[in-house]
Short mmCIF file of N, CA and C in Angstrom, two decimals:
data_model
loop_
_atom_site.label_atom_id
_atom_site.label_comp_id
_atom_site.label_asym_id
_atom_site.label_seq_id
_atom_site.Cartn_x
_atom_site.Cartn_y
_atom_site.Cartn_z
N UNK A 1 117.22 128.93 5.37
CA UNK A 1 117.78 129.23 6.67
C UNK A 1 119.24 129.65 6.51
N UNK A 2 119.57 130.76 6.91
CA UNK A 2 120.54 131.10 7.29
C UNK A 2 121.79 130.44 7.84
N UNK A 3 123.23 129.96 7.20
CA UNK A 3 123.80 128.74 7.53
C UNK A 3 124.82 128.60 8.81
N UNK A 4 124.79 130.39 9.02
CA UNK A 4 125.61 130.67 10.15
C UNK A 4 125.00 132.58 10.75
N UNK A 5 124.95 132.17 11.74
CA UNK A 5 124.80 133.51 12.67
C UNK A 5 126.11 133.94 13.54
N UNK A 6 126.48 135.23 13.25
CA UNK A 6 127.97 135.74 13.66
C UNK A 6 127.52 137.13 14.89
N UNK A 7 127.96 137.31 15.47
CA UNK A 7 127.60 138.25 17.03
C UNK A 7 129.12 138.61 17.08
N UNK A 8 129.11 140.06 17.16
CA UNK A 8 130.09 140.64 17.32
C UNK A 8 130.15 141.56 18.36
N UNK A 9 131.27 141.18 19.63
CA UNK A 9 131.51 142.27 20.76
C UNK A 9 132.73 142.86 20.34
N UNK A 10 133.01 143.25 21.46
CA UNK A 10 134.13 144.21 21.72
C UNK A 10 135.66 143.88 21.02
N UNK A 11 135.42 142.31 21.95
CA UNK A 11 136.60 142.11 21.81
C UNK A 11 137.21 140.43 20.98
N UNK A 12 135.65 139.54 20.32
CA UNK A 12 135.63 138.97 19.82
C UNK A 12 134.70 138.98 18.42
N UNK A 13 134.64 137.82 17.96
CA UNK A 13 133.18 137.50 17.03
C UNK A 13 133.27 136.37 17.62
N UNK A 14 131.63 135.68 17.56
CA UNK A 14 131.32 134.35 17.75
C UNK A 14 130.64 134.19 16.56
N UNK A 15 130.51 133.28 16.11
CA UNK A 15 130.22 132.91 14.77
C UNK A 15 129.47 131.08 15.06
N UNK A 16 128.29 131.23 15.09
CA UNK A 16 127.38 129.99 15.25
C UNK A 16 127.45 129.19 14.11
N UNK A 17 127.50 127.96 13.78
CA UNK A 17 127.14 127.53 12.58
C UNK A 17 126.09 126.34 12.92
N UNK A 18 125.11 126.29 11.62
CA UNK A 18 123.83 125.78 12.01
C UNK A 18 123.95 123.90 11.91
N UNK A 19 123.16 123.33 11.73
CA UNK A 19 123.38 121.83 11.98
C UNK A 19 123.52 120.87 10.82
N UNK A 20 123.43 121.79 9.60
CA UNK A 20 123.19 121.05 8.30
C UNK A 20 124.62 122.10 7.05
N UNK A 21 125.54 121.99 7.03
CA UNK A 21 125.89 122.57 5.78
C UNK A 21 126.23 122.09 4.99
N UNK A 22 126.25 122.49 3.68
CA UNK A 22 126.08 121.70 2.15
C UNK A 22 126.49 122.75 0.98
N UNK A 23 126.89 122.06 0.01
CA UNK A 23 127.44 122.81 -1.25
C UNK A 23 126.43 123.92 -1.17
N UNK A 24 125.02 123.50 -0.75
CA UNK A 24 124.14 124.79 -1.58
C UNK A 24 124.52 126.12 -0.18
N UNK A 25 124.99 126.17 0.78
CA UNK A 25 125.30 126.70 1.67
C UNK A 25 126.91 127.53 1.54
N UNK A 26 127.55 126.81 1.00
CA UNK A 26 128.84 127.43 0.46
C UNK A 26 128.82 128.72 0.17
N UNK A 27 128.12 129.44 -0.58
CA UNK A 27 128.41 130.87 -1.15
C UNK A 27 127.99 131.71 0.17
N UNK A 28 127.03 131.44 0.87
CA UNK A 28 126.53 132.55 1.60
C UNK A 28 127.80 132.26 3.04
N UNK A 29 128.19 130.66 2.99
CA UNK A 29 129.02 131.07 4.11
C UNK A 29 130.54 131.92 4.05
N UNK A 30 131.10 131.21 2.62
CA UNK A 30 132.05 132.43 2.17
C UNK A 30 131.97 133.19 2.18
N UNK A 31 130.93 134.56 2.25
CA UNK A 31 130.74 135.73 1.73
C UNK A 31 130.47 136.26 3.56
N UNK A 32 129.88 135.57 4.31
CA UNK A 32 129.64 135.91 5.89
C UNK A 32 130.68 135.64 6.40
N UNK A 33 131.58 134.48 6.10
CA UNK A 33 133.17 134.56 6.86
C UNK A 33 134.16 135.29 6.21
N UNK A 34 133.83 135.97 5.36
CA UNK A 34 135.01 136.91 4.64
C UNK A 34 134.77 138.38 5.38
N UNK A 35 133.34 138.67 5.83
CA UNK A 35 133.13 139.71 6.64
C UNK A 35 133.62 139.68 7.64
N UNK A 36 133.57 138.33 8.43
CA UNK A 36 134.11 138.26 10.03
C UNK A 36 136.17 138.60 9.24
N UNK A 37 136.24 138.04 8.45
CA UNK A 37 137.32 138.33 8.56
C UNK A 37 137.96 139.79 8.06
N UNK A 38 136.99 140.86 8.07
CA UNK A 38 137.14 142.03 7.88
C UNK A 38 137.22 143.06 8.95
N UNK A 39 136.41 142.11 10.38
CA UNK A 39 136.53 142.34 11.45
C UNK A 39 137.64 142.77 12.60
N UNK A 40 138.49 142.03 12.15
CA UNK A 40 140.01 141.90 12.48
C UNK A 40 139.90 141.41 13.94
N UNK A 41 138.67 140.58 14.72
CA UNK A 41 138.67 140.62 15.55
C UNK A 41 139.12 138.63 16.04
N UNK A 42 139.55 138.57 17.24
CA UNK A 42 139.82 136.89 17.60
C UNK A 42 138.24 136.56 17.07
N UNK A 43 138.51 135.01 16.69
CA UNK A 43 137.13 134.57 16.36
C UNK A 43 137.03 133.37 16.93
N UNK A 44 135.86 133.16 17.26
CA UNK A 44 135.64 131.77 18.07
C UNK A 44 134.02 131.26 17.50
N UNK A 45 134.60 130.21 16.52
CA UNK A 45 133.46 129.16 15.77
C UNK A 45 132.49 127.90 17.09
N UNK A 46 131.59 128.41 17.03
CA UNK A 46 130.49 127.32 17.58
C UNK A 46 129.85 125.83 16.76
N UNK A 47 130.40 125.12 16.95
CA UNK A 47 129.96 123.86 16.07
C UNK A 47 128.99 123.55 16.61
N UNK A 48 128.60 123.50 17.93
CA UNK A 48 127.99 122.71 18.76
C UNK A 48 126.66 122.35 18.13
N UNK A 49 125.92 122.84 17.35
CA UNK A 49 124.60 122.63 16.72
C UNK A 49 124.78 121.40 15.09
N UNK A 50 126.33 121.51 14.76
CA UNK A 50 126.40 120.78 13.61
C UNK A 50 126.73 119.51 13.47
N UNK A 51 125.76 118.62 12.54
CA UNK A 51 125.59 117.42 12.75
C UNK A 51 125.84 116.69 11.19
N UNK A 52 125.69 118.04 10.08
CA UNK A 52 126.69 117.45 8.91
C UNK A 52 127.12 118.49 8.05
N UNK A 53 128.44 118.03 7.97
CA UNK A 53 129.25 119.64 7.38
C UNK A 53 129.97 119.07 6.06
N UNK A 54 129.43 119.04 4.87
CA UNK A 54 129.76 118.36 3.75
C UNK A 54 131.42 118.78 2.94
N UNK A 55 132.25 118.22 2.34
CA UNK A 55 133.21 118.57 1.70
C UNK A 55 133.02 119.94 1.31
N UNK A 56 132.41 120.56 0.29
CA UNK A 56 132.56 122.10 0.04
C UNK A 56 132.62 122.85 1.29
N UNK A 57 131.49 123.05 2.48
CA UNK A 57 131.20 123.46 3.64
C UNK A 57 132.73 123.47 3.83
N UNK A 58 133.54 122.13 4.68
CA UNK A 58 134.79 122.69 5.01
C UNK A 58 135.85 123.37 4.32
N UNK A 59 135.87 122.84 2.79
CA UNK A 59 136.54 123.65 2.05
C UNK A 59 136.44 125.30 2.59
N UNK A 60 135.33 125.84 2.52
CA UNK A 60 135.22 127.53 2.65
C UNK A 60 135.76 127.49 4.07
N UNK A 61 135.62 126.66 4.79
CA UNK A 61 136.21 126.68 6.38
C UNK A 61 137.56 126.96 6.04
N UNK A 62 137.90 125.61 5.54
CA UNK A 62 139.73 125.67 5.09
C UNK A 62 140.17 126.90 4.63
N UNK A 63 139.87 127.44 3.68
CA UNK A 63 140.12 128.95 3.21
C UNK A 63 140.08 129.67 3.94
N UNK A 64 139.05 130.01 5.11
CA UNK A 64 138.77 131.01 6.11
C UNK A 64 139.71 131.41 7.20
N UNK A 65 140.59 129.60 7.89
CA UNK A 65 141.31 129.16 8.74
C UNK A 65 142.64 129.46 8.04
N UNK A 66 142.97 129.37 6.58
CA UNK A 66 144.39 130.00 6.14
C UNK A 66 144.48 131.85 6.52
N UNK A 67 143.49 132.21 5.52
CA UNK A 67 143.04 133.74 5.24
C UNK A 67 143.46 134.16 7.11
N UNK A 68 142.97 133.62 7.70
CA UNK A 68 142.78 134.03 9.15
C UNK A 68 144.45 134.23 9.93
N UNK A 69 144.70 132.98 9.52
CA UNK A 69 145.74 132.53 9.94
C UNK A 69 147.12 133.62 8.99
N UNK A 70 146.83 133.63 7.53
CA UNK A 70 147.52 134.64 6.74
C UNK A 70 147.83 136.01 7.84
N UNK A 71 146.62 136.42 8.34
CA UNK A 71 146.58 137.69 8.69
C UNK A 71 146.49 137.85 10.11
N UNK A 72 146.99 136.80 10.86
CA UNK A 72 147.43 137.30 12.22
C UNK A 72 146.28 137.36 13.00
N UNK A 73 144.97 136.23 12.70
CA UNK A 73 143.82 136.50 13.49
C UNK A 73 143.55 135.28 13.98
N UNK A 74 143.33 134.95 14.84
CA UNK A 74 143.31 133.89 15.88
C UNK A 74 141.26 133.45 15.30
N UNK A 75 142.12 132.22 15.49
CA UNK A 75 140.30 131.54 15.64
C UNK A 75 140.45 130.09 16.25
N UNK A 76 139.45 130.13 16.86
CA UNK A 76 138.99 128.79 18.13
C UNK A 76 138.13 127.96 17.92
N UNK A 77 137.85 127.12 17.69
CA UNK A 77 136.19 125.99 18.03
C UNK A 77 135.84 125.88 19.14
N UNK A 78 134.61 126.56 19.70
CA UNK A 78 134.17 126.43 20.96
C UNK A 78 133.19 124.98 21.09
N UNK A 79 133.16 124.58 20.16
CA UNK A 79 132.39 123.02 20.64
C UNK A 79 132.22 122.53 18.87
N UNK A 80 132.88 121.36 19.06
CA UNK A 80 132.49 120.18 17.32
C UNK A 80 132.39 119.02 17.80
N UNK A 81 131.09 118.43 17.28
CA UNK A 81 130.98 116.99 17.66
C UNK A 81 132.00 115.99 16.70
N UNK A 82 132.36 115.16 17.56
CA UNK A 82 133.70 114.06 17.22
C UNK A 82 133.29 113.44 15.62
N UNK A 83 132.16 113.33 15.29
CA UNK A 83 131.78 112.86 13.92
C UNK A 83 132.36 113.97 12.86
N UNK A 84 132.58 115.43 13.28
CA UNK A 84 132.55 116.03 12.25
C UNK A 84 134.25 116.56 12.67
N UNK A 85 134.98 115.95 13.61
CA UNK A 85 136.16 116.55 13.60
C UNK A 85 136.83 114.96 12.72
N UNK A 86 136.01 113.77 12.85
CA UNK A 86 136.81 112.67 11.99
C UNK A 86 136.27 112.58 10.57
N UNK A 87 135.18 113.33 10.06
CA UNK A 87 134.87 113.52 8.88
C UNK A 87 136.33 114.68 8.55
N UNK A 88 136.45 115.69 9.48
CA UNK A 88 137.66 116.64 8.61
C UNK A 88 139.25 115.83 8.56
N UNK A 89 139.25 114.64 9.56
CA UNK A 89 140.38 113.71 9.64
C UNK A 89 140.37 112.97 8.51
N UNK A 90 139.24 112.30 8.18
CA UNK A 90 139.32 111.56 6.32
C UNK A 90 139.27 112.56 5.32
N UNK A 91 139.14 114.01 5.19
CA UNK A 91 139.44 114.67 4.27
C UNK A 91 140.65 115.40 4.30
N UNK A 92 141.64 115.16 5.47
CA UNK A 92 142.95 115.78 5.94
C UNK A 92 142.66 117.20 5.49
N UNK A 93 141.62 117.70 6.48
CA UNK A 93 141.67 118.88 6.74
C UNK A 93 141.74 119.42 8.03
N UNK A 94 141.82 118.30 8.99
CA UNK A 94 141.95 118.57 10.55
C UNK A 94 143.19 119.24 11.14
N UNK A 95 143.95 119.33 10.57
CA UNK A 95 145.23 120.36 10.82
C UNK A 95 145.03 121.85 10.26
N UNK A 96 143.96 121.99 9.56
CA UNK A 96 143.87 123.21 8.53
C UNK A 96 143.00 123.60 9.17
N UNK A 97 141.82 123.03 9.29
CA UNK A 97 140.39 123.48 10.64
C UNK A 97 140.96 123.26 12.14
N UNK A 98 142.17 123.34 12.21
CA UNK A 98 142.25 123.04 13.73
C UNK A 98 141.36 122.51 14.78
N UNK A 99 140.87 121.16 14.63
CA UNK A 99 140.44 120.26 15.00
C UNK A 99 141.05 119.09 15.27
N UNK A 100 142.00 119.75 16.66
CA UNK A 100 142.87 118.88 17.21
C UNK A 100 142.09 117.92 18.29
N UNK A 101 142.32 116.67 18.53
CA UNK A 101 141.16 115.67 19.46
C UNK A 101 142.48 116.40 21.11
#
């Protein structure tokens, strides 16, 4: 399964991510968020379906949220359940994933 589905309009991307990500998920999501970020467009991440997002998983997040941030492109969380914004709080990556409570 596919670990994230990305929809691109006009004037955004939405970028879904699915309910399970894991090291073995890592490469394909790097390689699909390096496209959105080729996009140049605001991006707005959907958590709302994810229920476990393992250390590597946010790592490629973390990278995505600098890269993004490097280059002047805005990105949002339109919905993360509280388990996975205090899983990125014990890996002090919640300032880097902007996953402010």
């Amino acid at each position: 399964m596919d670990p994230v589905h990305i929809e691109h309009t006009a004037d955004t991307t939405h970028v879904a991510l699915e309910a399970a990500l894991g090291i073995a998920d890592a490469r394909i999501l790097h390689e699909k968020l390096g496209a959105v970020l080729a996009s140049a467009t605001p991006v707005v991440l959907d958590g709302s379906r994810v229920e476990r997002l393992d250390a590597a998983a946010m790592q490629v997040l973390a990278g995505f949220f600098r890269t993004a941030r490097d280059r002047g492109l805005a990105v949002s969380w339109q919905s993360l359940p509280p388990g996975i914004q205090q899983a990125a709080h014990l890996l002090g990556l919640e300032f880097i994933l902007e996953m402010k409570s």
